XYZ file of C-alpha atoms in Angstrom:
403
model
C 67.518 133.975 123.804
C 65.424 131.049 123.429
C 66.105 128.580 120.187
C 63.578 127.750 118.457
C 63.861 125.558 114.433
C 60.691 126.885 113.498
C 58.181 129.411 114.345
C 54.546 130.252 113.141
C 52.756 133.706 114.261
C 49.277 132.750 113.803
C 47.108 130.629 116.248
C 44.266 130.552 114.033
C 43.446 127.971 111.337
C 45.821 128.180 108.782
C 48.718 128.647 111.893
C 47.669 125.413 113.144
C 46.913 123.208 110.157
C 50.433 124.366 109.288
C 52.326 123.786 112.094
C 50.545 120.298 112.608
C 51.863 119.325 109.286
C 55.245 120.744 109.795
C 55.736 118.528 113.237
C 54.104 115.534 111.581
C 56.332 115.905 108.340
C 59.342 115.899 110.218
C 59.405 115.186 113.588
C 62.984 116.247 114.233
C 61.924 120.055 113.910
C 60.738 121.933 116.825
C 57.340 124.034 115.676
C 56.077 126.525 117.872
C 53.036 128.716 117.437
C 53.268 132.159 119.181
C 49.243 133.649 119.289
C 48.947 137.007 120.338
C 45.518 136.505 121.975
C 44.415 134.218 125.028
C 43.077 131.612 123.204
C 43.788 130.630 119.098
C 41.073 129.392 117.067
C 38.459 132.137 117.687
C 37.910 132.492 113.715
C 37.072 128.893 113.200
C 34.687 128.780 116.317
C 32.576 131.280 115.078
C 32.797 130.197 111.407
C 29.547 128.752 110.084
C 27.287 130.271 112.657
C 29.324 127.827 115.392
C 29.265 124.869 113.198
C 33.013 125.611 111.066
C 32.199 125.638 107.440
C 35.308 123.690 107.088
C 35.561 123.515 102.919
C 33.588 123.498 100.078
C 32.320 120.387 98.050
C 33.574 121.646 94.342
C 36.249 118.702 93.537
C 37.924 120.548 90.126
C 40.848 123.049 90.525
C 39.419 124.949 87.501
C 36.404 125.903 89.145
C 36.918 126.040 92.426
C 39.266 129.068 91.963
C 36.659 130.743 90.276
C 35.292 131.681 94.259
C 38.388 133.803 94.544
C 37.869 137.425 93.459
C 41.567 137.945 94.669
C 43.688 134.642 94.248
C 41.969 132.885 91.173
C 44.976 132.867 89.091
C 47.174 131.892 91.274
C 45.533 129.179 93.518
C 45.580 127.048 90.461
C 48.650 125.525 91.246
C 48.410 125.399 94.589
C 44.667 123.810 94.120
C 46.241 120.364 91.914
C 48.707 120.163 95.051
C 46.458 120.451 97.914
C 42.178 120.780 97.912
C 38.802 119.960 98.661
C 39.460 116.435 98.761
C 42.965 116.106 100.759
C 40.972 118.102 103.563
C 38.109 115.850 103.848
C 40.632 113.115 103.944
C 42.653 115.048 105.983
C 40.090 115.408 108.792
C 38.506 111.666 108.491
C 42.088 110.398 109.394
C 42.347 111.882 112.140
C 38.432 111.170 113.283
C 36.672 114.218 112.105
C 34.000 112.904 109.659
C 32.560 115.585 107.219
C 29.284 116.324 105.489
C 27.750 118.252 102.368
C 24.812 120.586 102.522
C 22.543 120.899 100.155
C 24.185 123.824 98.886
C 27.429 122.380 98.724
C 29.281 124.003 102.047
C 31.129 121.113 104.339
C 30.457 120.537 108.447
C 31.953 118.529 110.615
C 28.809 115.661 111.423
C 28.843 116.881 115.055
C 27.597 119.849 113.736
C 29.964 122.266 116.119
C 32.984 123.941 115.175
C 34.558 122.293 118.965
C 35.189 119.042 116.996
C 37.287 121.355 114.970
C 39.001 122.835 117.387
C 39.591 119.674 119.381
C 40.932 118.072 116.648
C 43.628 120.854 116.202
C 44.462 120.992 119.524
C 44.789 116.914 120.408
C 46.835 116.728 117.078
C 49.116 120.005 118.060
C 49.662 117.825 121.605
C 50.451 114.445 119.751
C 53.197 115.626 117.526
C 54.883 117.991 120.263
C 53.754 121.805 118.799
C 54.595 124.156 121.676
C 51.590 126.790 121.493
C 52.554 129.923 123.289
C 49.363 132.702 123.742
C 49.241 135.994 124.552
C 52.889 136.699 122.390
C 52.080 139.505 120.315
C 55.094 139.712 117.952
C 56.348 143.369 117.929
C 59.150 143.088 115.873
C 61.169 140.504 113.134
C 64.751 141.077 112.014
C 66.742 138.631 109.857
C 70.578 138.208 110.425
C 72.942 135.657 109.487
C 69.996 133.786 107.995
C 68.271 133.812 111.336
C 65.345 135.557 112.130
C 64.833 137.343 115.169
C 61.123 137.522 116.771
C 60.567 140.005 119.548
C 56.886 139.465 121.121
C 55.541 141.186 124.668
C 57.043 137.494 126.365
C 60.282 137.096 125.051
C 62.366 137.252 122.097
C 63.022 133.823 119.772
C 65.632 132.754 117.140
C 64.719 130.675 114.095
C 65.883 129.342 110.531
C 62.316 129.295 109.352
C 59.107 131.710 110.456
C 55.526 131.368 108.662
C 53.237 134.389 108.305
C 49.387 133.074 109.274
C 47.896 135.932 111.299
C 45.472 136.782 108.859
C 44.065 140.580 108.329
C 46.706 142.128 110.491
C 47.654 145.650 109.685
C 50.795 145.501 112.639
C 51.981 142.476 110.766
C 51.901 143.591 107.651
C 53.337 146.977 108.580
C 56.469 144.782 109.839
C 56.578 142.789 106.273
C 56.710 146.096 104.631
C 60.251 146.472 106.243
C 61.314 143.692 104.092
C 60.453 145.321 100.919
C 56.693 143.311 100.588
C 53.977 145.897 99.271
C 50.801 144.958 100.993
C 47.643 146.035 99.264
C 45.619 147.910 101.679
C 42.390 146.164 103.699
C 38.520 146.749 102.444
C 35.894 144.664 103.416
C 34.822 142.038 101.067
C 32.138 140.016 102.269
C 29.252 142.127 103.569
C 25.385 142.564 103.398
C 23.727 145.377 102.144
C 21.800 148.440 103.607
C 18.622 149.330 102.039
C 15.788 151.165 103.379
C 12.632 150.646 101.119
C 8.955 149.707 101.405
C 8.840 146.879 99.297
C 11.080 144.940 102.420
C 9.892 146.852 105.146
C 8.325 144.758 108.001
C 9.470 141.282 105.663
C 12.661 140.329 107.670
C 13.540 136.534 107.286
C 11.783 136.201 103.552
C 13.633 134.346 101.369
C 13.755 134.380 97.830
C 14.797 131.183 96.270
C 17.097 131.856 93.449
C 17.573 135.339 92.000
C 19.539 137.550 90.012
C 21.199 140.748 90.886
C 23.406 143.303 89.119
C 24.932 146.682 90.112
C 23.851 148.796 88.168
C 26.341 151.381 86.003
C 28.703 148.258 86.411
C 29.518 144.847 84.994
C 28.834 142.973 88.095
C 26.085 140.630 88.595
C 25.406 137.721 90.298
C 22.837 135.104 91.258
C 21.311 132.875 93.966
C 19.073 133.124 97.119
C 18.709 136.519 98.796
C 17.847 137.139 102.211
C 15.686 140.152 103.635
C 17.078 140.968 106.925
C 16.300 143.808 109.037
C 18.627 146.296 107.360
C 18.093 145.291 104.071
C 19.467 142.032 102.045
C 22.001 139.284 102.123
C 22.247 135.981 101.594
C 24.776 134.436 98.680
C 23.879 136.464 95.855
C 24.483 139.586 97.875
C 27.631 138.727 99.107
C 29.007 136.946 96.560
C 28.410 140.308 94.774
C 30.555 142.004 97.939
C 33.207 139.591 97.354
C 33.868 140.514 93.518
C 32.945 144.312 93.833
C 35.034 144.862 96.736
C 37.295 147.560 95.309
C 34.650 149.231 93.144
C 31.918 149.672 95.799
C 34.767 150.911 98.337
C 35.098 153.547 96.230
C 31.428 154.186 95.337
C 31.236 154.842 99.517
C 28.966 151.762 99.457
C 26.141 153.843 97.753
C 25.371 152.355 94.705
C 21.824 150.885 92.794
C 21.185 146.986 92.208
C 18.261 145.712 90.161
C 16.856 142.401 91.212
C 15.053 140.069 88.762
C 13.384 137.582 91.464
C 12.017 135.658 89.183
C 14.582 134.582 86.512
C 13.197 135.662 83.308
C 12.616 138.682 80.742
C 9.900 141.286 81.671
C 7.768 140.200 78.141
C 8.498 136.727 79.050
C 6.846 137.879 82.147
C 4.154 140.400 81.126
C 2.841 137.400 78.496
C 2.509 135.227 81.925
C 0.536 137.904 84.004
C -1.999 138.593 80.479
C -2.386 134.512 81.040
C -3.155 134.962 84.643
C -5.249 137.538 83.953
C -7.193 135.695 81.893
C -7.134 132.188 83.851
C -7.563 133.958 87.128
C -10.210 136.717 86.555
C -12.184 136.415 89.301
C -9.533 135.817 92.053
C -7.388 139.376 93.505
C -3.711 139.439 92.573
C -2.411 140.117 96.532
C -3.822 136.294 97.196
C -2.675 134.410 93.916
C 1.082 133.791 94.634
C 2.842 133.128 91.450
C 6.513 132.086 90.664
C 7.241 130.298 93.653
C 7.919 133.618 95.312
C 7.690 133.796 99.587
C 3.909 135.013 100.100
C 5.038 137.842 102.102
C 7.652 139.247 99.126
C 4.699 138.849 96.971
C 2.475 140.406 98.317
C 4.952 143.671 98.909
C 5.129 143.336 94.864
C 1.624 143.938 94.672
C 1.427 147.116 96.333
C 4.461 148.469 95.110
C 2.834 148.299 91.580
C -0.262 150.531 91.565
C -2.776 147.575 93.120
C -4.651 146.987 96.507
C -5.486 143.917 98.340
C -8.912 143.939 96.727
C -7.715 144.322 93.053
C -8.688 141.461 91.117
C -7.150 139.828 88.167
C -9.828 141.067 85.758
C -9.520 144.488 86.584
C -5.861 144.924 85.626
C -5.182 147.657 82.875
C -1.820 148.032 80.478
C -0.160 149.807 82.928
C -0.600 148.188 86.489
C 0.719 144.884 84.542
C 3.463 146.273 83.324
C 4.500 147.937 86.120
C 4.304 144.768 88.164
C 6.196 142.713 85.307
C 8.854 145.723 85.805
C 8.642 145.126 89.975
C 8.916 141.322 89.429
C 11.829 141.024 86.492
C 13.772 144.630 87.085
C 13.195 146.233 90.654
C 15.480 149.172 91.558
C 16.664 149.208 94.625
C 19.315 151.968 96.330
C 22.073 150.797 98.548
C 22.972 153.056 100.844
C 26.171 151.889 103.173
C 27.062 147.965 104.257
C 26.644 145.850 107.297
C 29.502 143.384 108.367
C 28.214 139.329 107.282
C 27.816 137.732 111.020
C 31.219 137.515 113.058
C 32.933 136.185 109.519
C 34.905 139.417 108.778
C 36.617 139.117 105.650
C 38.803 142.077 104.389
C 40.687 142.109 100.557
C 44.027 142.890 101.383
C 47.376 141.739 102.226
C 50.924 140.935 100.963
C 50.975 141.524 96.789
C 51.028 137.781 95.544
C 53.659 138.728 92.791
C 56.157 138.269 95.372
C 54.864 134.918 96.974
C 56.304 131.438 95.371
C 52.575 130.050 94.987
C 54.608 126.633 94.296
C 55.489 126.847 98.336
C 54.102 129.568 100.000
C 57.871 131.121 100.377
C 58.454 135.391 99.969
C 60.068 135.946 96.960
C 62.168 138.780 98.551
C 62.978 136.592 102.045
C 64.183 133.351 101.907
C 62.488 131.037 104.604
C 60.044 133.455 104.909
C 56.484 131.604 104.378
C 52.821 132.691 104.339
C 49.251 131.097 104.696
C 45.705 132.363 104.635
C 44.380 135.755 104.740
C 47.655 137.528 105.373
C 48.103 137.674 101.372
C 45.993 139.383 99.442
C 43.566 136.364 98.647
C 39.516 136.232 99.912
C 36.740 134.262 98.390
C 32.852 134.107 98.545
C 30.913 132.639 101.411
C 30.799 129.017 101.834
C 33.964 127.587 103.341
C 36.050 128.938 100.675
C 38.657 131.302 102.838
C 38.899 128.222 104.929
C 39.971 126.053 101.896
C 42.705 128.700 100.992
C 43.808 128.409 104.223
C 44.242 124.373 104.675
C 46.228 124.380 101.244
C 48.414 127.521 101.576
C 49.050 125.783 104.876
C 50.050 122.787 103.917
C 52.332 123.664 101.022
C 54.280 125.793 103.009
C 54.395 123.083 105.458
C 55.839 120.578 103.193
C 58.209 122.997 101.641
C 59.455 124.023 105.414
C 60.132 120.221 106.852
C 62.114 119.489 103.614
């Protein structure tokens, strides 16, 4: 039996930032982290394309939580305690020096998610956090107010265990022996598969700022969208995957969107193409880019809308400019099936947070018994979001456990 004061199962980012905080907090507790793979971390080296999206820069609870299809209400709290702001200091303290993109996701300057990782792993040295790998935990009892962890190494004996192994079904199947109900996985953030002409052959077009709704439904959303070679993504397609999670699950991820690329009403529209009919007579409509759309998207408009490459302005009757006021302001596409966003797998899911204590992380049914990150049901949009959850469902727990 080897005695251990506290133990976190997780050697990912919220495991870490967590058990970093514990040591530091109170340096007469003993923190281990048991990982079940050969290395920790792998999430946040991938994250960002290899650069860590490490948070987001949105500095007011009330609307940050608003990124949280599953969470919102009760990250709140949790949000005045811990957010945006605490992590950028957070990091800068101990040398990691952030910076905002345009769009408002957060890198470390270096640009690589290895400062990251560096920094979690000189910091777990410094304050004395044991970091055991390959322990896959296959069982957790809790007697006499002491749990018991059995992993493949070993077994281990402690007063206090956090939960941070994200989307894992074993785990949560062992939580579900201590009476938590654990609402079942479904991918949330995904891209969307659509096979039509109108993006055929256009892979890598970007369209600026768009809106998009699901049809029969009340979700919508807006933003740039991203042509790929399967059909779209970008943030207002999987911002859209976020908050229709549980609806398009059930729809078997065949559904229709319509896409107004351009951002206004089809008459506001159609009274701008009679203008450019007018003001542009002479010139064809394939070559007169309009709206600041990508050439390439416009000129798939064109075709799509009864026209050639030759047709002029002039020549445009009633119907060819309404139909391309429809294909501009109200294109119907059909979805048919998803794609997984990059390596960033995100699944809704996880322990029911009616029975978490959002004011420390702490089970409701199991005393000592602590979560962070994605192992409760809580997932947000693209854009450093889950990582944000993570750092302050981390560190609340944290300060709770080295009271």
């Amino acid at each position: 039996m080897i005695e251990k004061h506290v133990i976190v199962i997780g050697g990912g980012a919220a495991g870490f930032f967590a058990a970093i905080n514990i040591a530091e907090q109170n340096p007469d507790l003993k923190v281990t982290i048991l990982e079940r793979g050969k290395e920790g971390l792998t999430k946040v080296k991938v994250s960002g394309g290899g650069r860590c999206n490490v948070t987001h820069a949105e500095f007011v609870p009330q609307e940050l939580v608003q990124n949280y299809p599953r969470g919102e209400k009760e990250l709140l709290g949790p949000f005045h305690q811990f957010m945006t702001g605490d992590t950028i200091e957070w990091f800068e303290k101990r040398g990691v020096e952030l910076k905002i993109e345009d769009d408002g996701r957060m890198f470390p300057v270096s640009n690589s998610s290895q400062t990251i990782i560096d920094c979690f792993l000189r910091e777990a040295e410094k304050h004395q956090v044991e970091v055991l790998y390959n322990h896959s935990v296959k069982s957790i009892s809790n007697e006499n107010k002491l749990f018991q962890i059995e992993t493949t190494q070993g077994i281990f004996s402690t007063e206090k265990v956090l939960i941070a192994t994200g989307s894992n079904p074993k785990i949560w199947n062992l939580l579900e022996d201590f009476g938590h109900s654990i609402s079942q996985p479904i991918p949330s953030l995904f891209t969307f598969n659509i096979t039509d002409a109108r993006i055929k052959d256009i892979p890598g077009v970007v369209a600026k700022d768009v809106e998009v709704k699901i049809l029969e439904t009340d979700l919508w959303s807006e933003g740039p969208l991203l042509i790929t070679h399967w059909g779209m993504s970008a943030p207002s397609i999987l911002k859209l995957s976020a908050f229709g999670a549980l609806e398009l699950a059930k729809s078997h991820y065949k559904f229709q969107i319509e896409i107004n690329f351009i951002k206004i009403s089809f008459d506001d529209c159609l009274d701008i193409l009679k203008a450019l009919k007018h003001d542009l007579a002479k010139k064809t409509v394939f070559k007169s880019t309009q709206f600041e759309l990508p050439k390439r998207l416009w000129h798939k408009l064109v075709l799509a809308s009864n026209m050639n490459e030759e047709t002029r302005w002039a020549d445009l009757n009633k119907s060819q400019l309404e139909c391309f006021a429809s294909q501009l302001t109200q294109a119907i596409f059909n979805v048919d099936g998803k794609s997984t966003f990059k390596e960033e797998f995100v699944t809704a899911g996880g322990v029911n947070l009616k029975e978490v204590n959002f004011k420390t992380f702490e089970s409701k049914y199991v005393k000592n018994l602590y979560f962070a990150g994605e192992v409760l049901n809580i997932d947000a949009v693209t854009g450093g979001f889950n990582f944000q959850n993570a750092w302050t469902g981390a560190y609340i727990a944290a300060k709770s456990i080295s009271r």
